[in-house]
CSV table of C-alpha atoms in Angstrom, one decimal:
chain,number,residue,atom,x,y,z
A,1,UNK,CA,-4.1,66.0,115.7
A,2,UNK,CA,-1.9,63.9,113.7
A,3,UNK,CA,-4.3,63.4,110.7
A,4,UNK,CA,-1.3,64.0,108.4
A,5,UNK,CA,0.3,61.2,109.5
A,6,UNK,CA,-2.3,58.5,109.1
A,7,UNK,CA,-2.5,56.0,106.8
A,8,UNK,CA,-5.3,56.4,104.9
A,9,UNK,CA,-6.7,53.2,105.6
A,10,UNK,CA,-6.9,54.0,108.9
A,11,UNK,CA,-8.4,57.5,108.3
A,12,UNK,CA,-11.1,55.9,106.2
A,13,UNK,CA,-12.1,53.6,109.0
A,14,UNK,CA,-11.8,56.1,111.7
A,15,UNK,CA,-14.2,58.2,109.1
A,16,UNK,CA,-16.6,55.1,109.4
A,17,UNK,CA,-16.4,54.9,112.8
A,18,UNK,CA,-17.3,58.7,113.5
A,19,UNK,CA,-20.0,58.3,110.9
A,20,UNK,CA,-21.4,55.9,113.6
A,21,UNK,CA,-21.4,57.8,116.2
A,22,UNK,CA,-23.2,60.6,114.5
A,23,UNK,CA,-26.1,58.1,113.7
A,24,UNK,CA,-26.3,57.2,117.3
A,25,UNK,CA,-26.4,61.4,117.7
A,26,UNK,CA,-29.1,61.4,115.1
A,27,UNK,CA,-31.3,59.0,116.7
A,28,UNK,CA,-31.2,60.8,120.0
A,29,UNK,CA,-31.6,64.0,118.8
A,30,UNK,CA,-35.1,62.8,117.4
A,31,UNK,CA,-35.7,61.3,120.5
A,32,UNK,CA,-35.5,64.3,122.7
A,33,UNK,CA,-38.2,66.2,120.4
A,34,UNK,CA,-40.3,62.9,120.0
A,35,UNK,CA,-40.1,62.3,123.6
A,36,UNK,CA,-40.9,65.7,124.5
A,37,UNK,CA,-44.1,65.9,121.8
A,38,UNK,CA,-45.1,62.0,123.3
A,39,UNK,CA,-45.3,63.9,126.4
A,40,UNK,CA,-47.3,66.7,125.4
A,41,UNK,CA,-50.0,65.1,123.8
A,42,UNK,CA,-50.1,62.4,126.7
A,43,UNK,CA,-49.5,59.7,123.3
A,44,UNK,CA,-48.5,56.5,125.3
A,45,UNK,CA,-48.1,54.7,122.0
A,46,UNK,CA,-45.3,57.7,120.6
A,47,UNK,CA,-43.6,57.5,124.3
A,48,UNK,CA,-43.7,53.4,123.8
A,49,UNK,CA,-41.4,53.8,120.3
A,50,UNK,CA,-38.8,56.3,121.9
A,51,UNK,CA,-38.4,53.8,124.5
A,52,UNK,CA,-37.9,51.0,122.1
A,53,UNK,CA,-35.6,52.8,119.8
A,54,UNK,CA,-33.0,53.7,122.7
A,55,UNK,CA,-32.4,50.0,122.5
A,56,UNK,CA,-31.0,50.7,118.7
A,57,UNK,CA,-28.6,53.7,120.3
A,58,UNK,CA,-27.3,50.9,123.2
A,59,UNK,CA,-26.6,48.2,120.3
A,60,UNK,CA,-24.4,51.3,117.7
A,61,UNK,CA,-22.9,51.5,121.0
A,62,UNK,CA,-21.3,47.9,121.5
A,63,UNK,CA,-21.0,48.0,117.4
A,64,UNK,CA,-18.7,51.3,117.7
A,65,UNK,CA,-16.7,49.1,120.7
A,66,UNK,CA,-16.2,46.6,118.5
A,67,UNK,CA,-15.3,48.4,115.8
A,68,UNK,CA,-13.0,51.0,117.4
A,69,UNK,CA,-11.3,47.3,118.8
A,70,UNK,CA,-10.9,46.2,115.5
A,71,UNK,CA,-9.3,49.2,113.9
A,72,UNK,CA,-7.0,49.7,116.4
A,73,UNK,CA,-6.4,45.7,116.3
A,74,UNK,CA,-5.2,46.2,112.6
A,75,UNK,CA,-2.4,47.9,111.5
A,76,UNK,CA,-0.3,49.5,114.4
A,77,UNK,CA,-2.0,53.0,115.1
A,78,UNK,CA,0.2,55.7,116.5
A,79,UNK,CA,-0.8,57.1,119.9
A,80,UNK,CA,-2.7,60.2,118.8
A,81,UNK,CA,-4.6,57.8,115.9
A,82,UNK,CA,-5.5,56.0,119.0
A,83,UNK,CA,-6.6,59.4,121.0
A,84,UNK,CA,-8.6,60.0,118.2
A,85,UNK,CA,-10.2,56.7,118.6
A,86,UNK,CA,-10.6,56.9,122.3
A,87,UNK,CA,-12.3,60.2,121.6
A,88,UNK,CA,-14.9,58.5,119.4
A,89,UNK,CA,-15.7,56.0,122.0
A,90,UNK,CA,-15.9,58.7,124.7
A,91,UNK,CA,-18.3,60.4,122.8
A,92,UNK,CA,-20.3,57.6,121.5
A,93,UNK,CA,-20.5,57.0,125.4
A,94,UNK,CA,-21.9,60.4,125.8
A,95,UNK,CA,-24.5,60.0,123.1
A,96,UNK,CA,-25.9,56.9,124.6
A,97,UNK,CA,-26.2,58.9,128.2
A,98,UNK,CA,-27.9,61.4,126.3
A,99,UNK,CA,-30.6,58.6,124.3
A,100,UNK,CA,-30.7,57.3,128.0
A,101,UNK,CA,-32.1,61.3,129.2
A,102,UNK,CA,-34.8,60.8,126.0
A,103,UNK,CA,-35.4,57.4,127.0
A,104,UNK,CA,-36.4,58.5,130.8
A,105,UNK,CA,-38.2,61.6,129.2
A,106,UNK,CA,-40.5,59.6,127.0
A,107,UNK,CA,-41.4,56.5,130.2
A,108,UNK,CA,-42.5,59.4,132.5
A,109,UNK,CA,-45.4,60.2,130.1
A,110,UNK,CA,-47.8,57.7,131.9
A,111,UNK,CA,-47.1,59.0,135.0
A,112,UNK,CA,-48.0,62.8,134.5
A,113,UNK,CA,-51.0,64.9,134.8
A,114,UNK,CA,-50.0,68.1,134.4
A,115,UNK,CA,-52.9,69.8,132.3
A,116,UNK,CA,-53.2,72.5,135.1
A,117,UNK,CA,-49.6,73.5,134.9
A,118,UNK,CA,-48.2,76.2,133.1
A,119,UNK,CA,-44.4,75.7,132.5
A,120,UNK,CA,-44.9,72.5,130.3
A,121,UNK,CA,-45.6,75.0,127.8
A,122,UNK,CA,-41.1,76.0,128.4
A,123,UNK,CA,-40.3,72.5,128.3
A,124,UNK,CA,-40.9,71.9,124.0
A,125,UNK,CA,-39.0,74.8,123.1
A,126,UNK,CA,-35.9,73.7,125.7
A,127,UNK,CA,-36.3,70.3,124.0
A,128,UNK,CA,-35.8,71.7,120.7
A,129,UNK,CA,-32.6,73.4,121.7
A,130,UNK,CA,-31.0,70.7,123.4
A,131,UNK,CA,-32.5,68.7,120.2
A,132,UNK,CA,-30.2,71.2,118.4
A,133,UNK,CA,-27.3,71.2,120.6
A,134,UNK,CA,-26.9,67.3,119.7
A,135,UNK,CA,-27.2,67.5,116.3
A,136,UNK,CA,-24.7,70.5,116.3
A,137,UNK,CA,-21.9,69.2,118.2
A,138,UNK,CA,-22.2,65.6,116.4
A,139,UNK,CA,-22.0,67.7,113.0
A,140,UNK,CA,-19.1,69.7,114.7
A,141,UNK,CA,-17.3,66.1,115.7
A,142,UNK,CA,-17.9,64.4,111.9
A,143,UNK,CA,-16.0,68.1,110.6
A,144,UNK,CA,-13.7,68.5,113.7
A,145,UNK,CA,-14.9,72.1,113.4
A,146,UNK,CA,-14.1,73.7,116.6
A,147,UNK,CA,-16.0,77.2,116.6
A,148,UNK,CA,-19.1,75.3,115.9
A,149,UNK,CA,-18.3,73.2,119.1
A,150,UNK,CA,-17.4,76.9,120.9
A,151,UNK,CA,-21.3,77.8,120.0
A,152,UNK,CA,-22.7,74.7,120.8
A,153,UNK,CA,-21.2,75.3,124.4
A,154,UNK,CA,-22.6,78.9,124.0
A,155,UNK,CA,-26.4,77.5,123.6
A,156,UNK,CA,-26.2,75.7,127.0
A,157,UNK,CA,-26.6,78.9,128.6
A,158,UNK,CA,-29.8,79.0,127.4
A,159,UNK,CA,-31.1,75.4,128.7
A,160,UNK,CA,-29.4,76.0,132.1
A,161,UNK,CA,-31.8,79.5,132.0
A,162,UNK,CA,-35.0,77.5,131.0
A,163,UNK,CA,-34.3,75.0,133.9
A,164,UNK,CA,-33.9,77.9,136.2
A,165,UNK,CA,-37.3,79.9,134.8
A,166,UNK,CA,-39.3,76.1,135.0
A,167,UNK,CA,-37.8,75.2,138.6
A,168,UNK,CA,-38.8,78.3,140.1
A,169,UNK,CA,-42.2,78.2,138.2
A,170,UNK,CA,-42.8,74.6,139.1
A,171,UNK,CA,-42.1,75.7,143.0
A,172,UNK,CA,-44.5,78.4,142.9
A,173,UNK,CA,-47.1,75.7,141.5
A,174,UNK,CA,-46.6,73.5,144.2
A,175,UNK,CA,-47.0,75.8,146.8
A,176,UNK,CA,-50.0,77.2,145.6
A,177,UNK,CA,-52.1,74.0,145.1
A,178,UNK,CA,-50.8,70.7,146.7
A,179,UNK,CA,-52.5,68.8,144.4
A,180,UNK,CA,-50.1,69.9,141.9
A,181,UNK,CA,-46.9,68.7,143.9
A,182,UNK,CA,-46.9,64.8,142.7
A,183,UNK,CA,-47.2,66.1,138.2
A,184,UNK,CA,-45.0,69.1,139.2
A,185,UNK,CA,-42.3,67.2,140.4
A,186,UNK,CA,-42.6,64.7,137.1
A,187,UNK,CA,-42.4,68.0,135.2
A,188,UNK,CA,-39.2,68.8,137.2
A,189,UNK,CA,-37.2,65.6,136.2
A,190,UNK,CA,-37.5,66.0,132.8
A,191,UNK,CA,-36.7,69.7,132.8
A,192,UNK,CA,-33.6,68.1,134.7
A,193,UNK,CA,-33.0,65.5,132.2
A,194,UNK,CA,-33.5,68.5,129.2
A,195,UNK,CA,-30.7,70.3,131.1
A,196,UNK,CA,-28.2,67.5,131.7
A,197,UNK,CA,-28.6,66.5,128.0
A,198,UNK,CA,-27.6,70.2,127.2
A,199,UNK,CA,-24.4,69.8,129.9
A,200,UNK,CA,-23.5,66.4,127.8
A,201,UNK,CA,-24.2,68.2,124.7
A,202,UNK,CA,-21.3,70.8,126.0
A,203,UNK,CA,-19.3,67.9,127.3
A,204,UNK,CA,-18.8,67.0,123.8
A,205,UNK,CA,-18.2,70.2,122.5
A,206,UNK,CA,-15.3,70.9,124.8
A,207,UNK,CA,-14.1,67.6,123.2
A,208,UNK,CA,-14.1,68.0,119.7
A,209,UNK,CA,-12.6,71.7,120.5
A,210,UNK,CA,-9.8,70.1,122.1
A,211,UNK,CA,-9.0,67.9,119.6
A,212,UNK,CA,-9.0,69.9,117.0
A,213,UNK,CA,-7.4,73.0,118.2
A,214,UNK,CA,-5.1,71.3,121.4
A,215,UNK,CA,-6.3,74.4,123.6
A,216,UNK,CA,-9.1,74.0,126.1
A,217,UNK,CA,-12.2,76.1,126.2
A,218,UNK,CA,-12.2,78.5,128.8
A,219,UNK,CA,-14.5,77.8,132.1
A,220,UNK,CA,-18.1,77.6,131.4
A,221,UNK,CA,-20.5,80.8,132.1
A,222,UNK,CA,-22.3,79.6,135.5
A,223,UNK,CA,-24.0,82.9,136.4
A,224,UNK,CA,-27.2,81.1,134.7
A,225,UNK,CA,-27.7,79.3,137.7
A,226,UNK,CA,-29.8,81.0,140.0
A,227,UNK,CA,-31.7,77.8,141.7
A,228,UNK,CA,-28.4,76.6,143.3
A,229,UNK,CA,-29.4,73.0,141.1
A,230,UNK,CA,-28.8,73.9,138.0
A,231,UNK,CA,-25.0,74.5,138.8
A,232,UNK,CA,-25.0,71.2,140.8
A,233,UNK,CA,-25.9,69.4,137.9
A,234,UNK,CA,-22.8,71.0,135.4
A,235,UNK,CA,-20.9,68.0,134.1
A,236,UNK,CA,-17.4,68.0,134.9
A,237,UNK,CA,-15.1,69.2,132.3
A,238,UNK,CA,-14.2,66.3,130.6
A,239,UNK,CA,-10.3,67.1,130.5
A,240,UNK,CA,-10.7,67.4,134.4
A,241,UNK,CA,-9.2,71.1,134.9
B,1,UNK,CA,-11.3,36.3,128.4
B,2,UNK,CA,-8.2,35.6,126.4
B,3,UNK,CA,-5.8,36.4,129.3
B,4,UNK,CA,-4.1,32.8,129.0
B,5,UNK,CA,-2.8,34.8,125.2
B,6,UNK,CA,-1.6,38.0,127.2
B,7,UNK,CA,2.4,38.7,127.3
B,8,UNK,CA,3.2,39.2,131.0
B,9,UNK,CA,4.4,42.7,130.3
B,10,UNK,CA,0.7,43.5,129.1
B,11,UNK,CA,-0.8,41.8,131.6
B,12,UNK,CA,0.9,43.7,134.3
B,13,UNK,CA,0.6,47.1,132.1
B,14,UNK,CA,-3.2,46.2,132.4
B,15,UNK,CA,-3.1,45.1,136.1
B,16,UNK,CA,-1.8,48.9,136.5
B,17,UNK,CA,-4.6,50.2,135.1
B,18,UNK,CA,-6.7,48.8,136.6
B,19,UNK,CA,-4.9,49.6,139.9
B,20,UNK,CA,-5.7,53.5,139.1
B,21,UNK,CA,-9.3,52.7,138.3
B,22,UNK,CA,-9.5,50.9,141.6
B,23,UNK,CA,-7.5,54.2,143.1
B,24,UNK,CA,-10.4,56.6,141.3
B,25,UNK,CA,-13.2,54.5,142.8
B,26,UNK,CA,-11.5,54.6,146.4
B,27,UNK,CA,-12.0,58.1,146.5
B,28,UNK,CA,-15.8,58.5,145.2
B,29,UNK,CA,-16.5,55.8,147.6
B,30,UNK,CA,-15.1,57.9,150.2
B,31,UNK,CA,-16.7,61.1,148.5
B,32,UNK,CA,-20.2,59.8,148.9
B,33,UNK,CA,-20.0,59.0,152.3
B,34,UNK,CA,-18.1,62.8,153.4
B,35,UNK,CA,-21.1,64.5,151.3
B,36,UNK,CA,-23.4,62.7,153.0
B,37,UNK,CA,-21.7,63.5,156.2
B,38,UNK,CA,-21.2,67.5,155.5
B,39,UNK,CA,-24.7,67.3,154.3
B,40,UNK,CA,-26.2,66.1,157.6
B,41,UNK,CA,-23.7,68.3,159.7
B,42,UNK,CA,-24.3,71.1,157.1
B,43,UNK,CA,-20.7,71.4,157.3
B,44,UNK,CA,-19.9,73.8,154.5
B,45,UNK,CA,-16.3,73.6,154.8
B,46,UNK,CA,-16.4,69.3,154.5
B,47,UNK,CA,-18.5,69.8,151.5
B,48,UNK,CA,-16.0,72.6,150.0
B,49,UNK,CA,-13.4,69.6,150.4
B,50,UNK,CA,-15.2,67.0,148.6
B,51,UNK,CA,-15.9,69.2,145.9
B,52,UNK,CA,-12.5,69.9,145.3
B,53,UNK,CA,-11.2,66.1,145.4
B,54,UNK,CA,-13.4,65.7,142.8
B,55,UNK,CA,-10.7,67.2,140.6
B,56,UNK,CA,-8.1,64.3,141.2
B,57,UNK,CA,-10.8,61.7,140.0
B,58,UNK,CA,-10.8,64.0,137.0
B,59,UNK,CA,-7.1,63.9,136.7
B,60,UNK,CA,-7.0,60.1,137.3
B,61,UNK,CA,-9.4,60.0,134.4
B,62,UNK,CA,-7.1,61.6,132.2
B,63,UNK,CA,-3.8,59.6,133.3
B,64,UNK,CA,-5.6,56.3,133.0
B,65,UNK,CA,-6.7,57.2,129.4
B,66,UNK,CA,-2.9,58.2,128.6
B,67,UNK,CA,-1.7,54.9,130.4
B,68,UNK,CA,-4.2,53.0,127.9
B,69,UNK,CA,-3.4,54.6,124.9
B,70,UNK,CA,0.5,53.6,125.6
B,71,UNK,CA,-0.1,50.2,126.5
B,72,UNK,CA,-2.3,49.9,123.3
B,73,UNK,CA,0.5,51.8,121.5
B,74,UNK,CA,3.4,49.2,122.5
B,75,UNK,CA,3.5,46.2,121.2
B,76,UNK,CA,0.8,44.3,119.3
B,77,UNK,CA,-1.9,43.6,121.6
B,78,UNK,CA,-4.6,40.8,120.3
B,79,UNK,CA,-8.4,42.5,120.1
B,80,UNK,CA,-9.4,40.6,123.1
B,81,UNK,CA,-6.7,42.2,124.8
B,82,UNK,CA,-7.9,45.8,123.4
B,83,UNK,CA,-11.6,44.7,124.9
B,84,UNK,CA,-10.3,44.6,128.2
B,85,UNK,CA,-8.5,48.0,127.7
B,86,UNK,CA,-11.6,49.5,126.3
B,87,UNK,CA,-13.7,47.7,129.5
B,88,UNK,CA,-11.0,49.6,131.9
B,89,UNK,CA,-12.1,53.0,130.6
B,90,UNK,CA,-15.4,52.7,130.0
B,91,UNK,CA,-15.9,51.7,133.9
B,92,UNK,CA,-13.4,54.6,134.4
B,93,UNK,CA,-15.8,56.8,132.9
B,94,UNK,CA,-18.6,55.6,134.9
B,95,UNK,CA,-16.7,56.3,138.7
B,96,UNK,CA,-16.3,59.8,136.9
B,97,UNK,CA,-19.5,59.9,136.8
B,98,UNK,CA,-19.8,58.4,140.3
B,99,UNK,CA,-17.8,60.9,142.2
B,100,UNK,CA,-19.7,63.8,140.0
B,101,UNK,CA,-22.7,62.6,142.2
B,102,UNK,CA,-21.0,62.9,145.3
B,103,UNK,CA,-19.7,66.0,144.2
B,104,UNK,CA,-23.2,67.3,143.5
B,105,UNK,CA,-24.2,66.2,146.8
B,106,UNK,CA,-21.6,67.6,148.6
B,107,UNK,CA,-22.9,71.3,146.3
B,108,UNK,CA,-26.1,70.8,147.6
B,109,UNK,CA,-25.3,71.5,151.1
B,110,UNK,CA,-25.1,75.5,151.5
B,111,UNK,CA,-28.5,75.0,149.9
B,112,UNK,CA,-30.3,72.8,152.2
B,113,UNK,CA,-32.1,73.9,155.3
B,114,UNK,CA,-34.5,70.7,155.9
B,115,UNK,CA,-33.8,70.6,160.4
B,116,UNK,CA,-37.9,69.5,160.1
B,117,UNK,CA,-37.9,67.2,157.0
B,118,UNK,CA,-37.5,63.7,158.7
B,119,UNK,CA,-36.4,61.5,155.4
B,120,UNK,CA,-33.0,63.0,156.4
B,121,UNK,CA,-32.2,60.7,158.6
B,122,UNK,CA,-32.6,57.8,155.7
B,123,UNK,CA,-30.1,59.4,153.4
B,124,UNK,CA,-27.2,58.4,155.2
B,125,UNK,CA,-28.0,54.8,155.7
B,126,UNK,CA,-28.4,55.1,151.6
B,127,UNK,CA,-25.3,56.8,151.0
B,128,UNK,CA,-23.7,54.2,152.7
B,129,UNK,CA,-24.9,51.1,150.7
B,130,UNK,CA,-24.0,53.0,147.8
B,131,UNK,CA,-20.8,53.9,148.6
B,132,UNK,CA,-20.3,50.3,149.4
B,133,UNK,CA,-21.5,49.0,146.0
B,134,UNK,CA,-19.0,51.2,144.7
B,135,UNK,CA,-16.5,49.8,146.7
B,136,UNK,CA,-17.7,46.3,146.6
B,137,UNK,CA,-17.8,46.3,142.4
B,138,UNK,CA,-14.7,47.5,141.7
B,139,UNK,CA,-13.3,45.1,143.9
B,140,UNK,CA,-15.2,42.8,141.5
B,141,UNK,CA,-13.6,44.3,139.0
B,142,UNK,CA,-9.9,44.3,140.3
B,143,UNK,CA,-10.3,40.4,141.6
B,144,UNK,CA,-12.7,39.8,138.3
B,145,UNK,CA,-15.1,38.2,140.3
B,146,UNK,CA,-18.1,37.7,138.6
B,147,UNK,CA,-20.3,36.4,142.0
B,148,UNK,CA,-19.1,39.7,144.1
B,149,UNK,CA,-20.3,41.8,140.8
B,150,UNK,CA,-23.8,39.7,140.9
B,151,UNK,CA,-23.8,40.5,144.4
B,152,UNK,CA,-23.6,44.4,143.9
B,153,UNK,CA,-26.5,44.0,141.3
B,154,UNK,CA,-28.8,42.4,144.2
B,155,UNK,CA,-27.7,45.4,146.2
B,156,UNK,CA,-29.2,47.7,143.8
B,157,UNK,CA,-32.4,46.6,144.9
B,158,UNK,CA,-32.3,48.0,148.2
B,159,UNK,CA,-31.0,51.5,147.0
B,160,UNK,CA,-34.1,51.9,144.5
B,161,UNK,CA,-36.3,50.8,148.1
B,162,UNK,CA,-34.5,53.7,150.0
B,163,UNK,CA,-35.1,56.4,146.9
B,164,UNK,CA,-38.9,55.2,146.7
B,165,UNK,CA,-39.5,55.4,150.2
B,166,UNK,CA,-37.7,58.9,150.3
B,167,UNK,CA,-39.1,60.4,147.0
B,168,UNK,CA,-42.7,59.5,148.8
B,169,UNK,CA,-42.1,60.5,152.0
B,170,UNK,CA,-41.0,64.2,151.0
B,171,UNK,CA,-43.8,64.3,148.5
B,172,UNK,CA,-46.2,63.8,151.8
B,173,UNK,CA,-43.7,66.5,153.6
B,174,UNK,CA,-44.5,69.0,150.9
B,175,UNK,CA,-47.8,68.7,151.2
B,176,UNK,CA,-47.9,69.0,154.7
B,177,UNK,CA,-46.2,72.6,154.6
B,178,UNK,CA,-45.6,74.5,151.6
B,179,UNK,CA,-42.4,75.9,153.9
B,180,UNK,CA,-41.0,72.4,153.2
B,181,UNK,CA,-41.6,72.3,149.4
B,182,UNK,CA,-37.8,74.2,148.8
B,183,UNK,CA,-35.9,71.9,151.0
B,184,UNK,CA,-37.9,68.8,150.6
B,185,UNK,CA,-36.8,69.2,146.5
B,186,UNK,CA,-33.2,69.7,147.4
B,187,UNK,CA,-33.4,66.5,149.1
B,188,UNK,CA,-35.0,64.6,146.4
B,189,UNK,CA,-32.4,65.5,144.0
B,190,UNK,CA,-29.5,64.6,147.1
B,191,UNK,CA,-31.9,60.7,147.0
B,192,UNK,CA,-32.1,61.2,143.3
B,193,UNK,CA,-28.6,61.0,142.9
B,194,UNK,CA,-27.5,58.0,145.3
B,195,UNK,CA,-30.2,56.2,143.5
B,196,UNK,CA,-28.1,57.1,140.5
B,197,UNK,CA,-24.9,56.1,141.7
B,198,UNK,CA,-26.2,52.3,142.3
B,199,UNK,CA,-27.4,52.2,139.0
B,200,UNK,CA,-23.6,53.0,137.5
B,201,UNK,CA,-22.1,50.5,140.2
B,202,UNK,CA,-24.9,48.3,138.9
B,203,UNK,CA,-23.7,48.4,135.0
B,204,UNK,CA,-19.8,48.3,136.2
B,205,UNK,CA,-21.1,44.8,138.2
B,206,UNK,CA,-22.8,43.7,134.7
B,207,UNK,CA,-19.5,44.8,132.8
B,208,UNK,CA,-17.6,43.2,135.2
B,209,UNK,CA,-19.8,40.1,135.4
B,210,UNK,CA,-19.7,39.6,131.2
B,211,UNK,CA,-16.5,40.4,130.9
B,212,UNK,CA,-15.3,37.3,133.7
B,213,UNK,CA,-18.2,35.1,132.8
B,214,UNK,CA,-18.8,36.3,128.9
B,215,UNK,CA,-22.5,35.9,129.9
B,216,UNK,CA,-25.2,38.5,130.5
B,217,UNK,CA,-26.5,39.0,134.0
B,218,UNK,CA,-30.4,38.5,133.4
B,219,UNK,CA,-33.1,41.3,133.5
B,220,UNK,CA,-32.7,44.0,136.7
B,221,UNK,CA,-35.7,43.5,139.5
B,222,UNK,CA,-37.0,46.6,138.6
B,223,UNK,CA,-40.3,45.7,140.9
B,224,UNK,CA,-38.8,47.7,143.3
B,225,UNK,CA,-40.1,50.6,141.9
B,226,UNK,CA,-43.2,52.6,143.1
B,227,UNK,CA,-42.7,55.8,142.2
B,228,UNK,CA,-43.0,56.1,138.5
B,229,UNK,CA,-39.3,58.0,138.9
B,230,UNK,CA,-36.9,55.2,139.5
B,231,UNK,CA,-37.1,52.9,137.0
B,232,UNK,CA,-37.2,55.9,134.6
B,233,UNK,CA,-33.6,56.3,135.9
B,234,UNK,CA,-31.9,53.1,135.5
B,235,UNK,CA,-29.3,53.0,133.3
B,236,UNK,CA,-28.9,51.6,130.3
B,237,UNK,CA,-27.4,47.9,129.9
B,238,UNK,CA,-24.0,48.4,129.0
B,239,UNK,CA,-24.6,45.9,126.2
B,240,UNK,CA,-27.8,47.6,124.9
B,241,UNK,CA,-30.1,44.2,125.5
């Protein structure tokens, strides 16, 4: 990238600006674990405050817009400052899909009664790493450090196996009792919003290591997939290869 | 907005842009509808062919990001100008998104065997009020008409009645016959994500809608929702209200 070249003003505001974007990151990274421990102990009023805080993510959002406007306002940014700012409203954009996954995690706690099924007892520990994978790949953004976006992307292998290991489990629930069809298939959708926050997660990691290195990280490893959803549900590669 | 200030050269710079978003949308709109259609056929070869246009709305996404980054890069352009650069490819991010749907659709087709599962026959009346908002909005967008974008809003209603109607329906099919339980999930996820796909033609409308009007649409009808699941998934305001 053309760090060298900047002006340092400008360096110091694009700085400021990722700084945002990793608060955003920070907020939804406790959200997926909140969300997920809302959900566990059925606590409404927990599930109630993830909800609410999403709202803060949405308005860092609009405050990153309107700052990333204003910078490049001021000042005449070369064209790879202003990639790099278009990067940082890309991902802030990510982030905010990902608070959005938390978000829907934490409103389905009313509607599930899942005492009698097993695989809730994956779904904490796949919160936790996609939990991690956020907080990694921001950390890897704020210090452009592209092997830790490279393992960030490695983790999601992980997630995708977890969805695979509760979908299959969940099936098996609902066919052996129907009355555990309607919570199984609340327990589905967040395992599905877990996994798409890992694929967003890796979204942003094949970001960062693009910027940072110009060279594109190599196709994802799909043979996780053995539920013919998972796969369905891989985000595209952001650079579109 | 502060086109009145523009210079003609950004102004048609911009009207170029927005041309390629338009061209992106034109072929998710068409996507939807040909996943739907290889879906119902279970025409494996239609499906491998929507899969694989995905890849140009990936490459649009990339060219319209380069376009913007030179128009921002030439002359001076005032902030509100920037705005409307920034609103370009944010609602280019979200037809990304858009055709990734279809595209997961159109995946989901080797995997379906659902001949008895009757909700079937809904799916493609669904897909096609979808793929219709998507047209519709970013006509809205290219005309910056805020009534047409209100009008796609109201539309969304009528999607999130098709998903609820659908979600119940193969919840009663599972039930029925555990034999149904595989298919019957593949299909909720094909409903689950038309259902998204109005909601992201339902925050380009509200974009679309501030950004002629620089007033909020009010509060979504969210009564529509009955199962718990669909109101869970609807997206963010794009201004985080």
């Amino acid at each position: 990238m053309a760090t060298g070249h900047m002006i340092k003003a400008f360096d110091e505001e694009l700085d400021a600006l990722r700084g945002t974007v990793c608060e955003m990151g920070g907020i939804a990274e406790q959200a997926i674990v909140e969300a997920m421990e809302a959900r566990v102990r059925g606590d409404l009023e927990a599930a109630a405050r993830v909800v609410e805080r999403d709202r803060r993510i949405d308005e860092l959002e609009t405050e990153i817009e309107n700052v990333a406007v204003r910078i490049m306002a001021c000042g005449s940014p070369t064209p790879d400052e202003l990639r790099e700012v278009v990067a940082a409203l890309k991902i802030a954009g990510v982030v905010e899909r990902i608070g959005d996954y938390a978000k829907n995690i934490a409103k389905r706690v009313p509607s599930v009664e899942d005492s009698r099924i097993r695989p809730v007892s994956l779904l904490p520990e796949m919160a936790r790493i996609a939990s991690e994978m956020v907080h990694n790949v921001l950390d890897a953004f704020a210090a452009r450090d592209p092997e830790k976006a490279r393992l960030v992307r490695e983790r999601d292998v992980a997630v995708d196996d977890f969805y695979n290991s509760i979908f299959r489990a969940l099936l098996t629930h609902m066919m052996e009792n129907p009355h555990n069809i309607t919570p199984a298939t609340h327990l589905l959708f967040v395992a599905r919003n877990l996994e798409r926050i890992g694929d967003h997660a890796t979204n942003v990691a094949e970001m960062v290591y693009f910027a940072a290195t110009g060279a594109h990280l190599g196709d994802r490893a799909k043979g996780a997939d053995t539920t013919g959803i998972a796969a369905d549900e891989i985000g595209n590669d952001p650079y579109g290869r």
